[in-house]
PDB file of C-alpha atoms and ligand atoms in Angstrom:
ATOM      1  CA  MET A 169      14.360   0.529   7.911  1.00 47.00           C
ATOM      2  CA  PRO A 170      15.874   3.879   8.878  1.00 68.00           C
ATOM      3  CA  GLY A 171      13.576   6.634   8.793  1.00 91.00           C
ATOM      4  CA  ILE A 172       9.982   6.909  10.243  1.00 96.00           C
ATOM      5  CA  THR A 173       8.580   3.608  11.386  1.00 96.00           C
ATOM      6  CA  LEU A 174       5.679   2.019  13.526  1.00 97.00           C
ATOM      7  CA  GLY A 175       4.563   4.646  16.100  1.00 97.00           C
ATOM      8  CA  ASP A 176       6.286   7.452  14.351  1.00 98.00           C
ATOM      9  CA  THR A 177       4.119  10.474  13.253  1.00 98.00           C
ATOM     10  CA  VAL A 178       4.141  10.861   9.459  1.00 98.00           C
ATOM     11  CA  PRO A 179       5.620  14.353   8.490  1.00 98.00           C
ATOM     12  CA  ASN A 180       2.890  16.995   7.947  1.00 98.00           C
ATOM     13  CA  LEU A 181       4.164  17.377   4.072  1.00 98.00           C
ATOM     14  CA  GLU A 182       2.355  19.520   1.568  1.00 98.00           C
ATOM     15  CA  VAL A 183       1.680  17.415  -1.324  1.00 98.00           C
ATOM     16  CA  GLU A 184       0.639  17.945  -4.941  1.00 98.00           C
ATOM     17  CA  THR A 185      -1.662  14.925  -6.127  1.00 98.00           C
ATOM     18  CA  THR A 186      -3.854  13.959  -8.955  1.00 98.00           C
ATOM     19  CA  LEU A 187      -7.027  15.452  -7.136  1.00 98.00           C
ATOM     20  CA  LYS A 188      -5.976  18.367  -5.254  1.00 96.00           C
ATOM     21  CA  ASN A 189      -2.970  19.566  -2.932  1.00 98.00           C
ATOM     22  CA  PHE A 190      -3.231  19.176   0.848  1.00 98.00           C
ATOM     23  CA  LYS A 191      -1.327  18.673   3.814  1.00 98.00           C
ATOM     24  CA  LEU A 192      -1.089  15.097   4.878  1.00 98.00           C
ATOM     25  CA  HIS A 193      -2.533  15.533   8.251  1.00 98.00           C
ATOM     26  CA  ASP A 194      -5.327  17.231   6.786  1.00 98.00           C
ATOM     27  CA  TYR A 195      -6.130  13.917   4.784  1.00 98.00           C
ATOM     28  CA  PHE A 196      -5.245  11.588   7.634  1.00 98.00           C
ATOM     29  CA  ALA A 197      -7.566  13.470   9.969  1.00 94.00           C
ATOM     30  CA  ASP A 198     -10.407  11.293  11.535  1.00 88.00           C
ATOM     31  CA  SER A 199     -10.059   8.104   9.533  1.00 97.00           C
ATOM     32  CA  TRP A 200      -7.347   5.435   8.650  1.00 98.00           C
ATOM     33  CA  THR A 201      -5.445   5.668   5.702  1.00 98.00           C
ATOM     34  CA  VAL A 202      -3.460   3.173   3.439  1.00 98.00           C
ATOM     35  CA  LEU A 203      -0.483   5.180   1.969  1.00 98.00           C
ATOM     36  CA  PHE A 204       1.358   3.301  -0.713  1.00 98.00           C
ATOM     37  CA  SER A 205       4.425   4.179  -2.922  1.00 97.00           C
ATOM     38  CA  HIS A 206       5.451   3.211  -6.296  1.00 95.00           C
ATOM     39  CA  PRO A 207       8.780   3.274  -8.088  1.00 95.00           C
ATOM     40  CA  GLY A 208       7.342   5.149 -11.243  1.00 96.00           C
ATOM     41  CA  ASP A 209       4.542   5.660 -13.607  1.00 98.00           C
ATOM     42  CA  PHE A 210       3.981   3.619 -16.774  1.00 98.00           C
ATOM     43  CA  THR A 211       5.706   0.471 -15.319  1.00 97.00           C
ATOM     44  CA  PRO A 212       4.163  -3.042 -15.552  1.00 98.00           C
ATOM     45  CA  VAL A 213       3.789  -4.100 -11.709  1.00 97.00           C
ATOM     46  CA  CYS A 214       2.819  -0.488 -10.571  1.00 97.00           C
ATOM     47  CA  THR A 215       0.191  -0.342 -13.271  1.00 98.00           C
ATOM     48  CA  THR A 216      -1.387  -3.949 -11.919  1.00 98.00           C
ATOM     49  CA  GLU A 217      -1.102  -2.635  -8.271  1.00 98.00           C
ATOM     50  CA  LEU A 218      -2.866   0.684  -8.833  1.00 98.00           C
ATOM     51  CA  GLY A 219      -5.673  -1.040 -11.027  1.00 98.00           C
ATOM     52  CA  ALA A 220      -6.155  -3.658  -8.142  1.00 97.00           C
ATOM     53  CA  MET A 221      -6.345  -0.650  -5.566  1.00 97.00           C
ATOM     54  CA  GLY A 222      -9.174   0.770  -7.665  1.00 96.00           C
ATOM     55  CA  LYS A 223     -11.028  -2.614  -7.738  1.00 96.00           C
ATOM     56  CA  TYR A 224     -10.690  -2.805  -4.056  1.00 96.00           C
ATOM     57  CA  ALA A 225     -11.583   0.730  -3.385  1.00 96.00           C
ATOM     58  CA  HIS A 226     -15.157  -0.218  -2.176  1.00 97.00           C
ATOM     59  CA  GLU A 227     -13.723  -2.623   0.399  1.00 97.00           C
ATOM     60  CA  PHE A 228     -11.764   0.248   1.796  1.00 98.00           C
ATOM     61  CA  GLU A 229     -14.481   2.771   1.689  1.00 97.00           C
ATOM     62  CA  HIS A 230     -17.011   0.092   3.565  1.00 97.00           C
ATOM     63  CA  ARG A 231     -14.260   0.140   6.272  1.00 97.00           C
ATOM     64  CA  GLY A 232     -14.013   4.051   6.320  1.00 97.00           C
ATOM     65  CA  VAL A 233     -10.632   3.762   5.176  1.00 98.00           C
ATOM     66  CA  LYS A 234      -8.856   6.129   2.718  1.00 98.00           C
ATOM     67  CA  LEU A 235      -6.329   5.354  -0.025  1.00 98.00           C
ATOM     68  CA  LEU A 236      -3.476   7.665  -0.962  1.00 98.00           C
ATOM     69  CA  GLY A 237      -0.936   6.610  -3.695  1.00 98.00           C
ATOM     70  CA  LEU A 238       2.524   7.919  -4.332  1.00 98.00           C
ATOM     71  CA  SER A 239       4.674   7.401  -7.604  1.00 97.00           C
ATOM     72  CA  CYS A 240       7.918   9.122  -8.568  1.00 97.00           C
ATOM     73  CA  ASP A 241       6.571  11.271 -11.526  1.00 97.00           C
ATOM     74  CA  ASP A 242       4.480  14.518 -12.045  1.00 98.00           C
ATOM     75  CA  VAL A 243       0.812  14.878 -11.774  1.00 98.00           C
ATOM     76  CA  GLN A 244       0.236  15.367 -15.623  1.00 98.00           C
ATOM     77  CA  SER A 245       2.178  11.989 -15.851  1.00 98.00           C
ATOM     78  CA  HIS A 246       0.138  10.187 -13.277  1.00 98.00           C
ATOM     79  CA  LYS A 247      -3.166  11.599 -15.007  1.00 98.00           C
ATOM     80  CA  ASP A 248      -2.168  10.096 -18.419  1.00 98.00           C
ATOM     81  CA  TRP A 249      -0.995   6.996 -16.616  1.00 98.00           C
ATOM     82  CA  ILE A 250      -4.679   6.446 -14.873  1.00 98.00           C
ATOM     83  CA  LYS A 251      -6.002   5.884 -18.482  1.00 98.00           C
ATOM     84  CA  ASP A 252      -3.560   2.757 -18.975  1.00 98.00           C
ATOM     85  CA  ILE A 253      -4.271   1.507 -15.282  1.00 98.00           C
ATOM     86  CA  GLU A 254      -8.103   1.580 -15.728  1.00 98.00           C
ATOM     87  CA  ALA A 255      -7.798   0.091 -19.280  1.00 98.00           C
ATOM     88  CA  PHE A 256      -5.561  -2.836 -17.979  1.00 98.00           C
ATOM     89  CA  THR A 257      -7.735  -3.610 -15.080  1.00 97.00           C
ATOM     90  CA  PRO A 258     -11.363  -3.742 -16.288  1.00 96.00           C
ATOM     91  CA  GLY A 259     -13.559  -2.564 -13.618  1.00 95.00           C
ATOM     92  CA  SER A 260     -11.050  -0.509 -11.817  1.00 97.00           C
ATOM     93  CA  LYS A 261     -11.755   3.545 -11.165  1.00 97.00           C
ATOM     94  CA  VAL A 262      -8.679   5.150  -9.833  1.00 98.00           C
ATOM     95  CA  LYS A 263     -10.698   7.758  -7.553  1.00 97.00           C
ATOM     96  CA  TYR A 264      -8.045   8.195  -4.905  1.00 98.00           C
ATOM     97  CA  PRO A 265      -5.386  10.778  -5.122  1.00 98.00           C
ATOM     98  CA  ILE A 266      -1.852  10.018  -6.162  1.00 98.00           C
ATOM     99  CA  ILE A 267       1.119  11.850  -4.752  1.00 98.00           C
ATOM    100  CA  ALA A 268       3.409  13.477  -7.385  1.00 98.00           C
ATOM    101  CA  ASP A 269       7.177  13.039  -6.442  1.00 98.00           C
ATOM    102  CA  PRO A 270       9.046  13.702  -9.669  1.00 97.00           C
ATOM    103  CA  ASN A 271      12.202  14.598  -7.777  1.00 97.00           C
ATOM    104  CA  LYS A 272      12.007  11.817  -5.430  1.00 96.00           C
ATOM    105  CA  GLU A 273      12.195  14.309  -2.378  1.00 97.00           C
ATOM    106  CA  ILE A 274       8.958  13.212  -0.492  1.00 97.00           C
ATOM    107  CA  ILE A 275       9.520   9.353  -0.853  1.00 97.00           C
ATOM    108  CA  PRO A 276      12.605   9.519   1.460  1.00 96.00           C
ATOM    109  CA  GLN A 277      10.897  11.525   4.064  1.00 97.00           C
ATOM    110  CA  LEU A 278       8.147   8.785   4.316  1.00 98.00           C
ATOM    111  CA  ASN A 279      10.642   6.191   4.453  1.00 97.00           C
ATOM    112  CA  MET A 280       9.580   4.543   1.364  1.00 97.00           C
ATOM    113  CA  ILE A 281      12.847   3.916   0.079  1.00 95.00           C
ATOM    114  CA  ASP A 282      14.584   0.454  -0.850  1.00 93.00           C
ATOM    115  CA  PRO A 283      17.698   0.456   1.056  1.00 92.00           C
ATOM    116  CA  ILE A 284      19.250  -2.181  -1.192  1.00 92.00           C
ATOM    117  CA  GLU A 285      18.468  -0.405  -4.454  1.00 91.00           C
ATOM    118  CA  ASN A 286      18.876   3.273  -2.800  1.00 92.00           C
ATOM    119  CA  GLY A 287      15.604   4.094  -4.652  1.00 92.00           C
ATOM    120  CA  PRO A 288      11.786   4.032  -4.475  1.00 93.00           C
ATOM    121  CA  SER A 289      10.220   0.983  -3.181  1.00 93.00           C
ATOM    122  CA  ARG A 290       6.740  -0.609  -3.064  1.00 95.00           C
ATOM    123  CA  ALA A 291       6.279   0.495   0.459  1.00 97.00           C
ATOM    124  CA  LEU A 292       2.963   0.614   2.101  1.00 98.00           C
ATOM    125  CA  HIS A 293       2.060   2.319   5.492  1.00 98.00           C
ATOM    126  CA  ILE A 294      -1.191   2.124   7.235  1.00 98.00           C
ATOM    127  CA  VAL A 295      -1.619   5.208   9.057  1.00 98.00           C
ATOM    128  CA  GLY A 296      -3.989   5.843  11.998  1.00 98.00           C
ATOM    129  CA  PRO A 297      -6.302   8.787  12.585  1.00 97.00           C
ATOM    130  CA  ASP A 298      -3.646  10.170  14.842  1.00 97.00           C
ATOM    131  CA  CYS A 299      -1.465  10.361  11.901  1.00 98.00           C
ATOM    132  CA  LYS A 300       1.052   7.792  13.471  1.00 98.00           C
ATOM    133  CA  ILE A 301       2.128   4.642  11.419  1.00 98.00           C
ATOM    134  CA  LYS A 302       0.442   1.418  12.537  1.00 98.00           C
ATOM    135  CA  LEU A 303       1.990  -1.084  10.305  1.00 98.00           C
ATOM    136  CA  SER A 304       4.306  -0.781   7.244  1.00 98.00           C
ATOM    137  CA  PHE A 305       5.175  -3.417   4.400  1.00 95.00           C
ATOM    138  CA  LEU A 306       8.538  -2.768   2.370  1.00 96.00           C
ATOM    139  CA  TYR A 307       8.610  -4.598  -0.938  1.00 96.00           C
ATOM    140  CA  PRO A 308      11.388  -4.353  -3.493  1.00 94.00           C
ATOM    141  CA  SER A 309      10.215  -3.078  -7.021  1.00 92.00           C
ATOM    142  CA  THR A 310      10.514  -6.571  -8.424  1.00 94.00           C
ATOM    143  CA  THR A 311       7.599  -7.782  -6.157  1.00 96.00           C
ATOM    144  CA  GLY A 312       4.092  -6.642  -6.414  1.00 97.00           C
ATOM    145  CA  ARG A 313       1.932  -6.569  -3.390  1.00 97.00           C
ATOM    146  CA  ASN A 314      -1.110  -8.725  -2.444  1.00 97.00           C
ATOM    147  CA  MET A 315      -4.180  -6.671  -1.681  1.00 97.00           C
ATOM    148  CA  ASP A 316      -5.926  -9.307   0.139  1.00 97.00           C
ATOM    149  CA  GLU A 317      -3.128  -9.280   2.547  1.00 98.00           C
ATOM    150  CA  VAL A 318      -3.570  -5.392   2.766  1.00 98.00           C
ATOM    151  CA  LEU A 319      -7.075  -5.720   3.562  1.00 98.00           C
ATOM    152  CA  ARG A 320      -6.602  -8.659   6.122  1.00 98.00           C
ATOM    153  CA  ALA A 321      -3.699  -6.676   8.019  1.00 98.00           C
ATOM    154  CA  LEU A 322      -6.030  -3.557   7.874  1.00 98.00           C
ATOM    155  CA  ASP A 323      -9.001  -5.650   9.429  1.00 98.00           C
ATOM    156  CA  SER A 324      -6.403  -6.815  12.151  1.00 98.00           C
ATOM    157  CA  LEU A 325      -5.360  -3.392  13.193  1.00 98.00           C
ATOM    158  CA  LEU A 326      -8.979  -2.414  13.012  1.00 98.00           C
ATOM    159  CA  MET A 327     -10.176  -5.230  15.365  1.00 98.00           C
ATOM    160  CA  ALA A 328      -7.077  -4.743  17.736  1.00 98.00           C
ATOM    161  CA  SER A 329      -7.831  -1.003  17.931  1.00 97.00           C
ATOM    162  CA  LYS A 330     -11.484  -1.732  18.448  1.00 97.00           C
ATOM    163  CA  HIS A 331     -10.628  -3.520  21.714  1.00 98.00           C
ATOM    164  CA  ASN A 332      -7.892  -1.194  22.979  1.00 97.00           C
ATOM    165  CA  ASN A 333      -5.365  -3.697  21.732  1.00 97.00           C
ATOM    166  CA  LYS A 334      -6.293  -6.047  24.500  1.00 98.00           C
ATOM    167  CA  ILE A 335      -6.721  -8.908  21.764  1.00 98.00           C
ATOM    168  CA  ALA A 336      -4.369  -9.857  18.785  1.00 98.00           C
ATOM    169  CA  THR A 337      -5.131 -11.874  15.714  1.00 98.00           C
ATOM    170  CA  PRO A 338      -3.270 -15.221  14.982  1.00 98.00           C
ATOM    171  CA  VAL A 339      -1.640 -16.432  12.079  1.00 98.00           C
ATOM    172  CA  ASN A 340      -3.645 -16.078   8.743  1.00 98.00           C
ATOM    173  CA  TRP A 341      -6.604 -14.703  10.842  1.00 98.00           C
ATOM    174  CA  LYS A 342      -9.764 -13.529   8.905  1.00 96.00           C
ATOM    175  CA  PRO A 343     -12.672 -11.576  10.132  1.00 96.00           C
ATOM    176  CA  ASP A 344     -15.096 -13.692  12.157  1.00 95.00           C
ATOM    177  CA  GLU A 345     -12.522 -16.119  13.258  1.00 98.00           C
ATOM    178  CA  PRO A 346     -11.386 -16.457  16.957  1.00 98.00           C
ATOM    179  CA  VAL A 347      -8.850 -13.867  18.208  1.00 98.00           C
ATOM    180  CA  VAL A 348      -6.342 -14.211  21.124  1.00 98.00           C
ATOM    181  CA  ILE A 349      -6.263 -12.404  24.256  1.00 98.00           C
ATOM    182  CA  SER A 350      -3.195 -10.498  24.811  1.00 98.00           C
ATOM    183  CA  PRO A 351      -0.741 -11.543  27.398  1.00 97.00           C
ATOM    184  CA  SER A 352      -0.796  -8.424  29.257  1.00 97.00           C
ATOM    185  CA  VAL A 353      -4.564  -9.015  30.028  1.00 98.00           C
ATOM    186  CA  SER A 354      -4.794 -11.309  33.349  1.00 98.00           C
ATOM    187  CA  ASP A 355      -7.465 -14.021  33.453  1.00 98.00           C
ATOM    188  CA  THR A 356      -9.766 -11.888  35.992  1.00 98.00           C
ATOM    189  CA  GLU A 357      -9.499  -8.883  33.551  1.00 98.00           C
ATOM    190  CA  ALA A 358     -10.398 -11.030  30.637  1.00 98.00           C
ATOM    191  CA  LYS A 359     -13.297 -12.361  32.306  1.00 98.00           C
ATOM    192  CA  LYS A 360     -14.696  -8.731  32.668  1.00 98.00           C
ATOM    193  CA  LEU A 361     -13.728  -7.695  29.071  1.00 98.00           C
ATOM    194  CA  PHE A 362     -14.926 -10.697  27.295  1.00 97.00           C
ATOM    195  CA  PRO A 363     -18.173 -11.736  29.060  1.00 97.00           C
ATOM    196  CA  GLN A 364     -18.894 -14.032  26.234  1.00 97.00           C
ATOM    197  CA  GLY A 365     -16.208 -16.060  27.543  1.00 98.00           C
ATOM    198  CA  PHE A 366     -12.833 -17.443  26.515  1.00 98.00           C
ATOM    199  CA  LYS A 367     -11.146 -20.779  25.853  1.00 98.00           C
ATOM    200  CA  THR A 368      -7.431 -21.538  27.321  1.00 98.00           C
ATOM    201  CA  ALA A 369      -6.037 -24.071  25.243  1.00 98.00           C
ATOM    202  CA  ASP A 370      -4.426 -27.108  27.516  1.00 98.00           C
ATOM    203  CA  LEU A 371      -0.625 -26.881  26.199  1.00 98.00           C
ATOM    204  CA  PRO A 372       2.184 -28.959  27.685  1.00 98.00           C
ATOM    205  CA  SER A 373       3.667 -25.876  29.344  1.00 98.00           C
ATOM    206  CA  LYS A 374       0.407 -25.535  31.263  1.00 98.00           C
ATOM    207  CA  LYS A 375       1.017 -21.601  31.151  1.00 98.00           C
ATOM    208  CA  GLY A 376      -2.254 -20.874  30.155  1.00 97.00           C
ATOM    209  CA  TYR A 377      -1.423 -18.111  27.596  1.00 98.00           C
ATOM    210  CA  MET A 378      -3.164 -19.471  24.773  1.00 98.00           C
ATOM    211  CA  ARG A 379      -6.763 -17.866  25.195  1.00 98.00           C
ATOM    212  CA  LEU A 380      -9.114 -17.642  22.404  1.00 98.00           C
ATOM    213  CA  THR A 381     -12.291 -15.739  22.271  1.00 98.00           C
ATOM    214  CA  ASP A 382     -14.924 -14.558  19.798  1.00 98.00           C
ATOM    215  CA  VAL A 383     -15.367 -11.015  19.201  1.00 96.00           C
ATOM    216  CA  SER A 384     -17.048  -8.747  16.486  1.00 86.00           C
TER     217      SER A 384
HETATM  218  C1  LIG B 575       7.075  -2.118 -12.421  1.00 94.79           C
HETATM  219  O1  LIG B 575       6.272  -1.623 -11.935  1.00 94.79           O
HETATM  220  O2  LIG B 575       6.746  -2.985 -12.971  1.00 94.79           O
HETATM  221  C2  LIG B 575       8.723  -1.875 -12.005  1.00 94.79           C
HETATM  222  C3  LIG B 575       8.962  -0.862 -11.537  1.00 94.79           C
HETATM  223  C4  LIG B 575      10.218  -0.706 -11.134  1.00 94.79           C
HETATM  224  C5  LIG B 575      11.082  -1.639 -11.404  1.00 94.79           C
HETATM  225  C6  LIG B 575      10.952  -2.950 -11.699  1.00 94.79           C
HETATM  226  C7  LIG B 575       9.569  -3.280 -12.112  1.00 94.79           C
END
């Protein structure tokens, strides 16, 4: 996808939101942020997604992660829509800010455009405290996102970051499951980094690259 991508700094745009106006870097400072875009207000899939984000909010708070929505309508429309969102998903409270982008000026600058439709997508960036993009999803408007996968991916990023990217998480990984040691780490370094030990899978190639360890 053209435009900002993994490792790039999100532009420090001044945004108008349902809570207050701010510069993006001020919002991102000192924590991780999940920034997610929506094609427009009062649309069915978006209504379910924003409601689910509200319901999962405690999971993000617990991890010290902020939420930031964006939809391509104005603040008053967002505020009216929030009543529908909360009514459709009982127990959901939309306490996180939603950026207004009625003229679709912000969404291309954040690279949250569907290149096939040439219009707004369901994109999601996980942004680090350094204001750089660590992970991106790009879904078309016809496919709602999976909040469990957003959390799972976030947990993987937080775990890898905690271990200075010396570990990685394997397929379908969930917290409390073993992680793999990055190929860039030698066995000698791994012994120092992971005093709890690690297991090397005995594979036909005998290359010794599949090293699993338990971390917390
Ligand atoms: C929706 O949120 O339901 C939606 C938005 C744009 C296009 C298609 C569906």
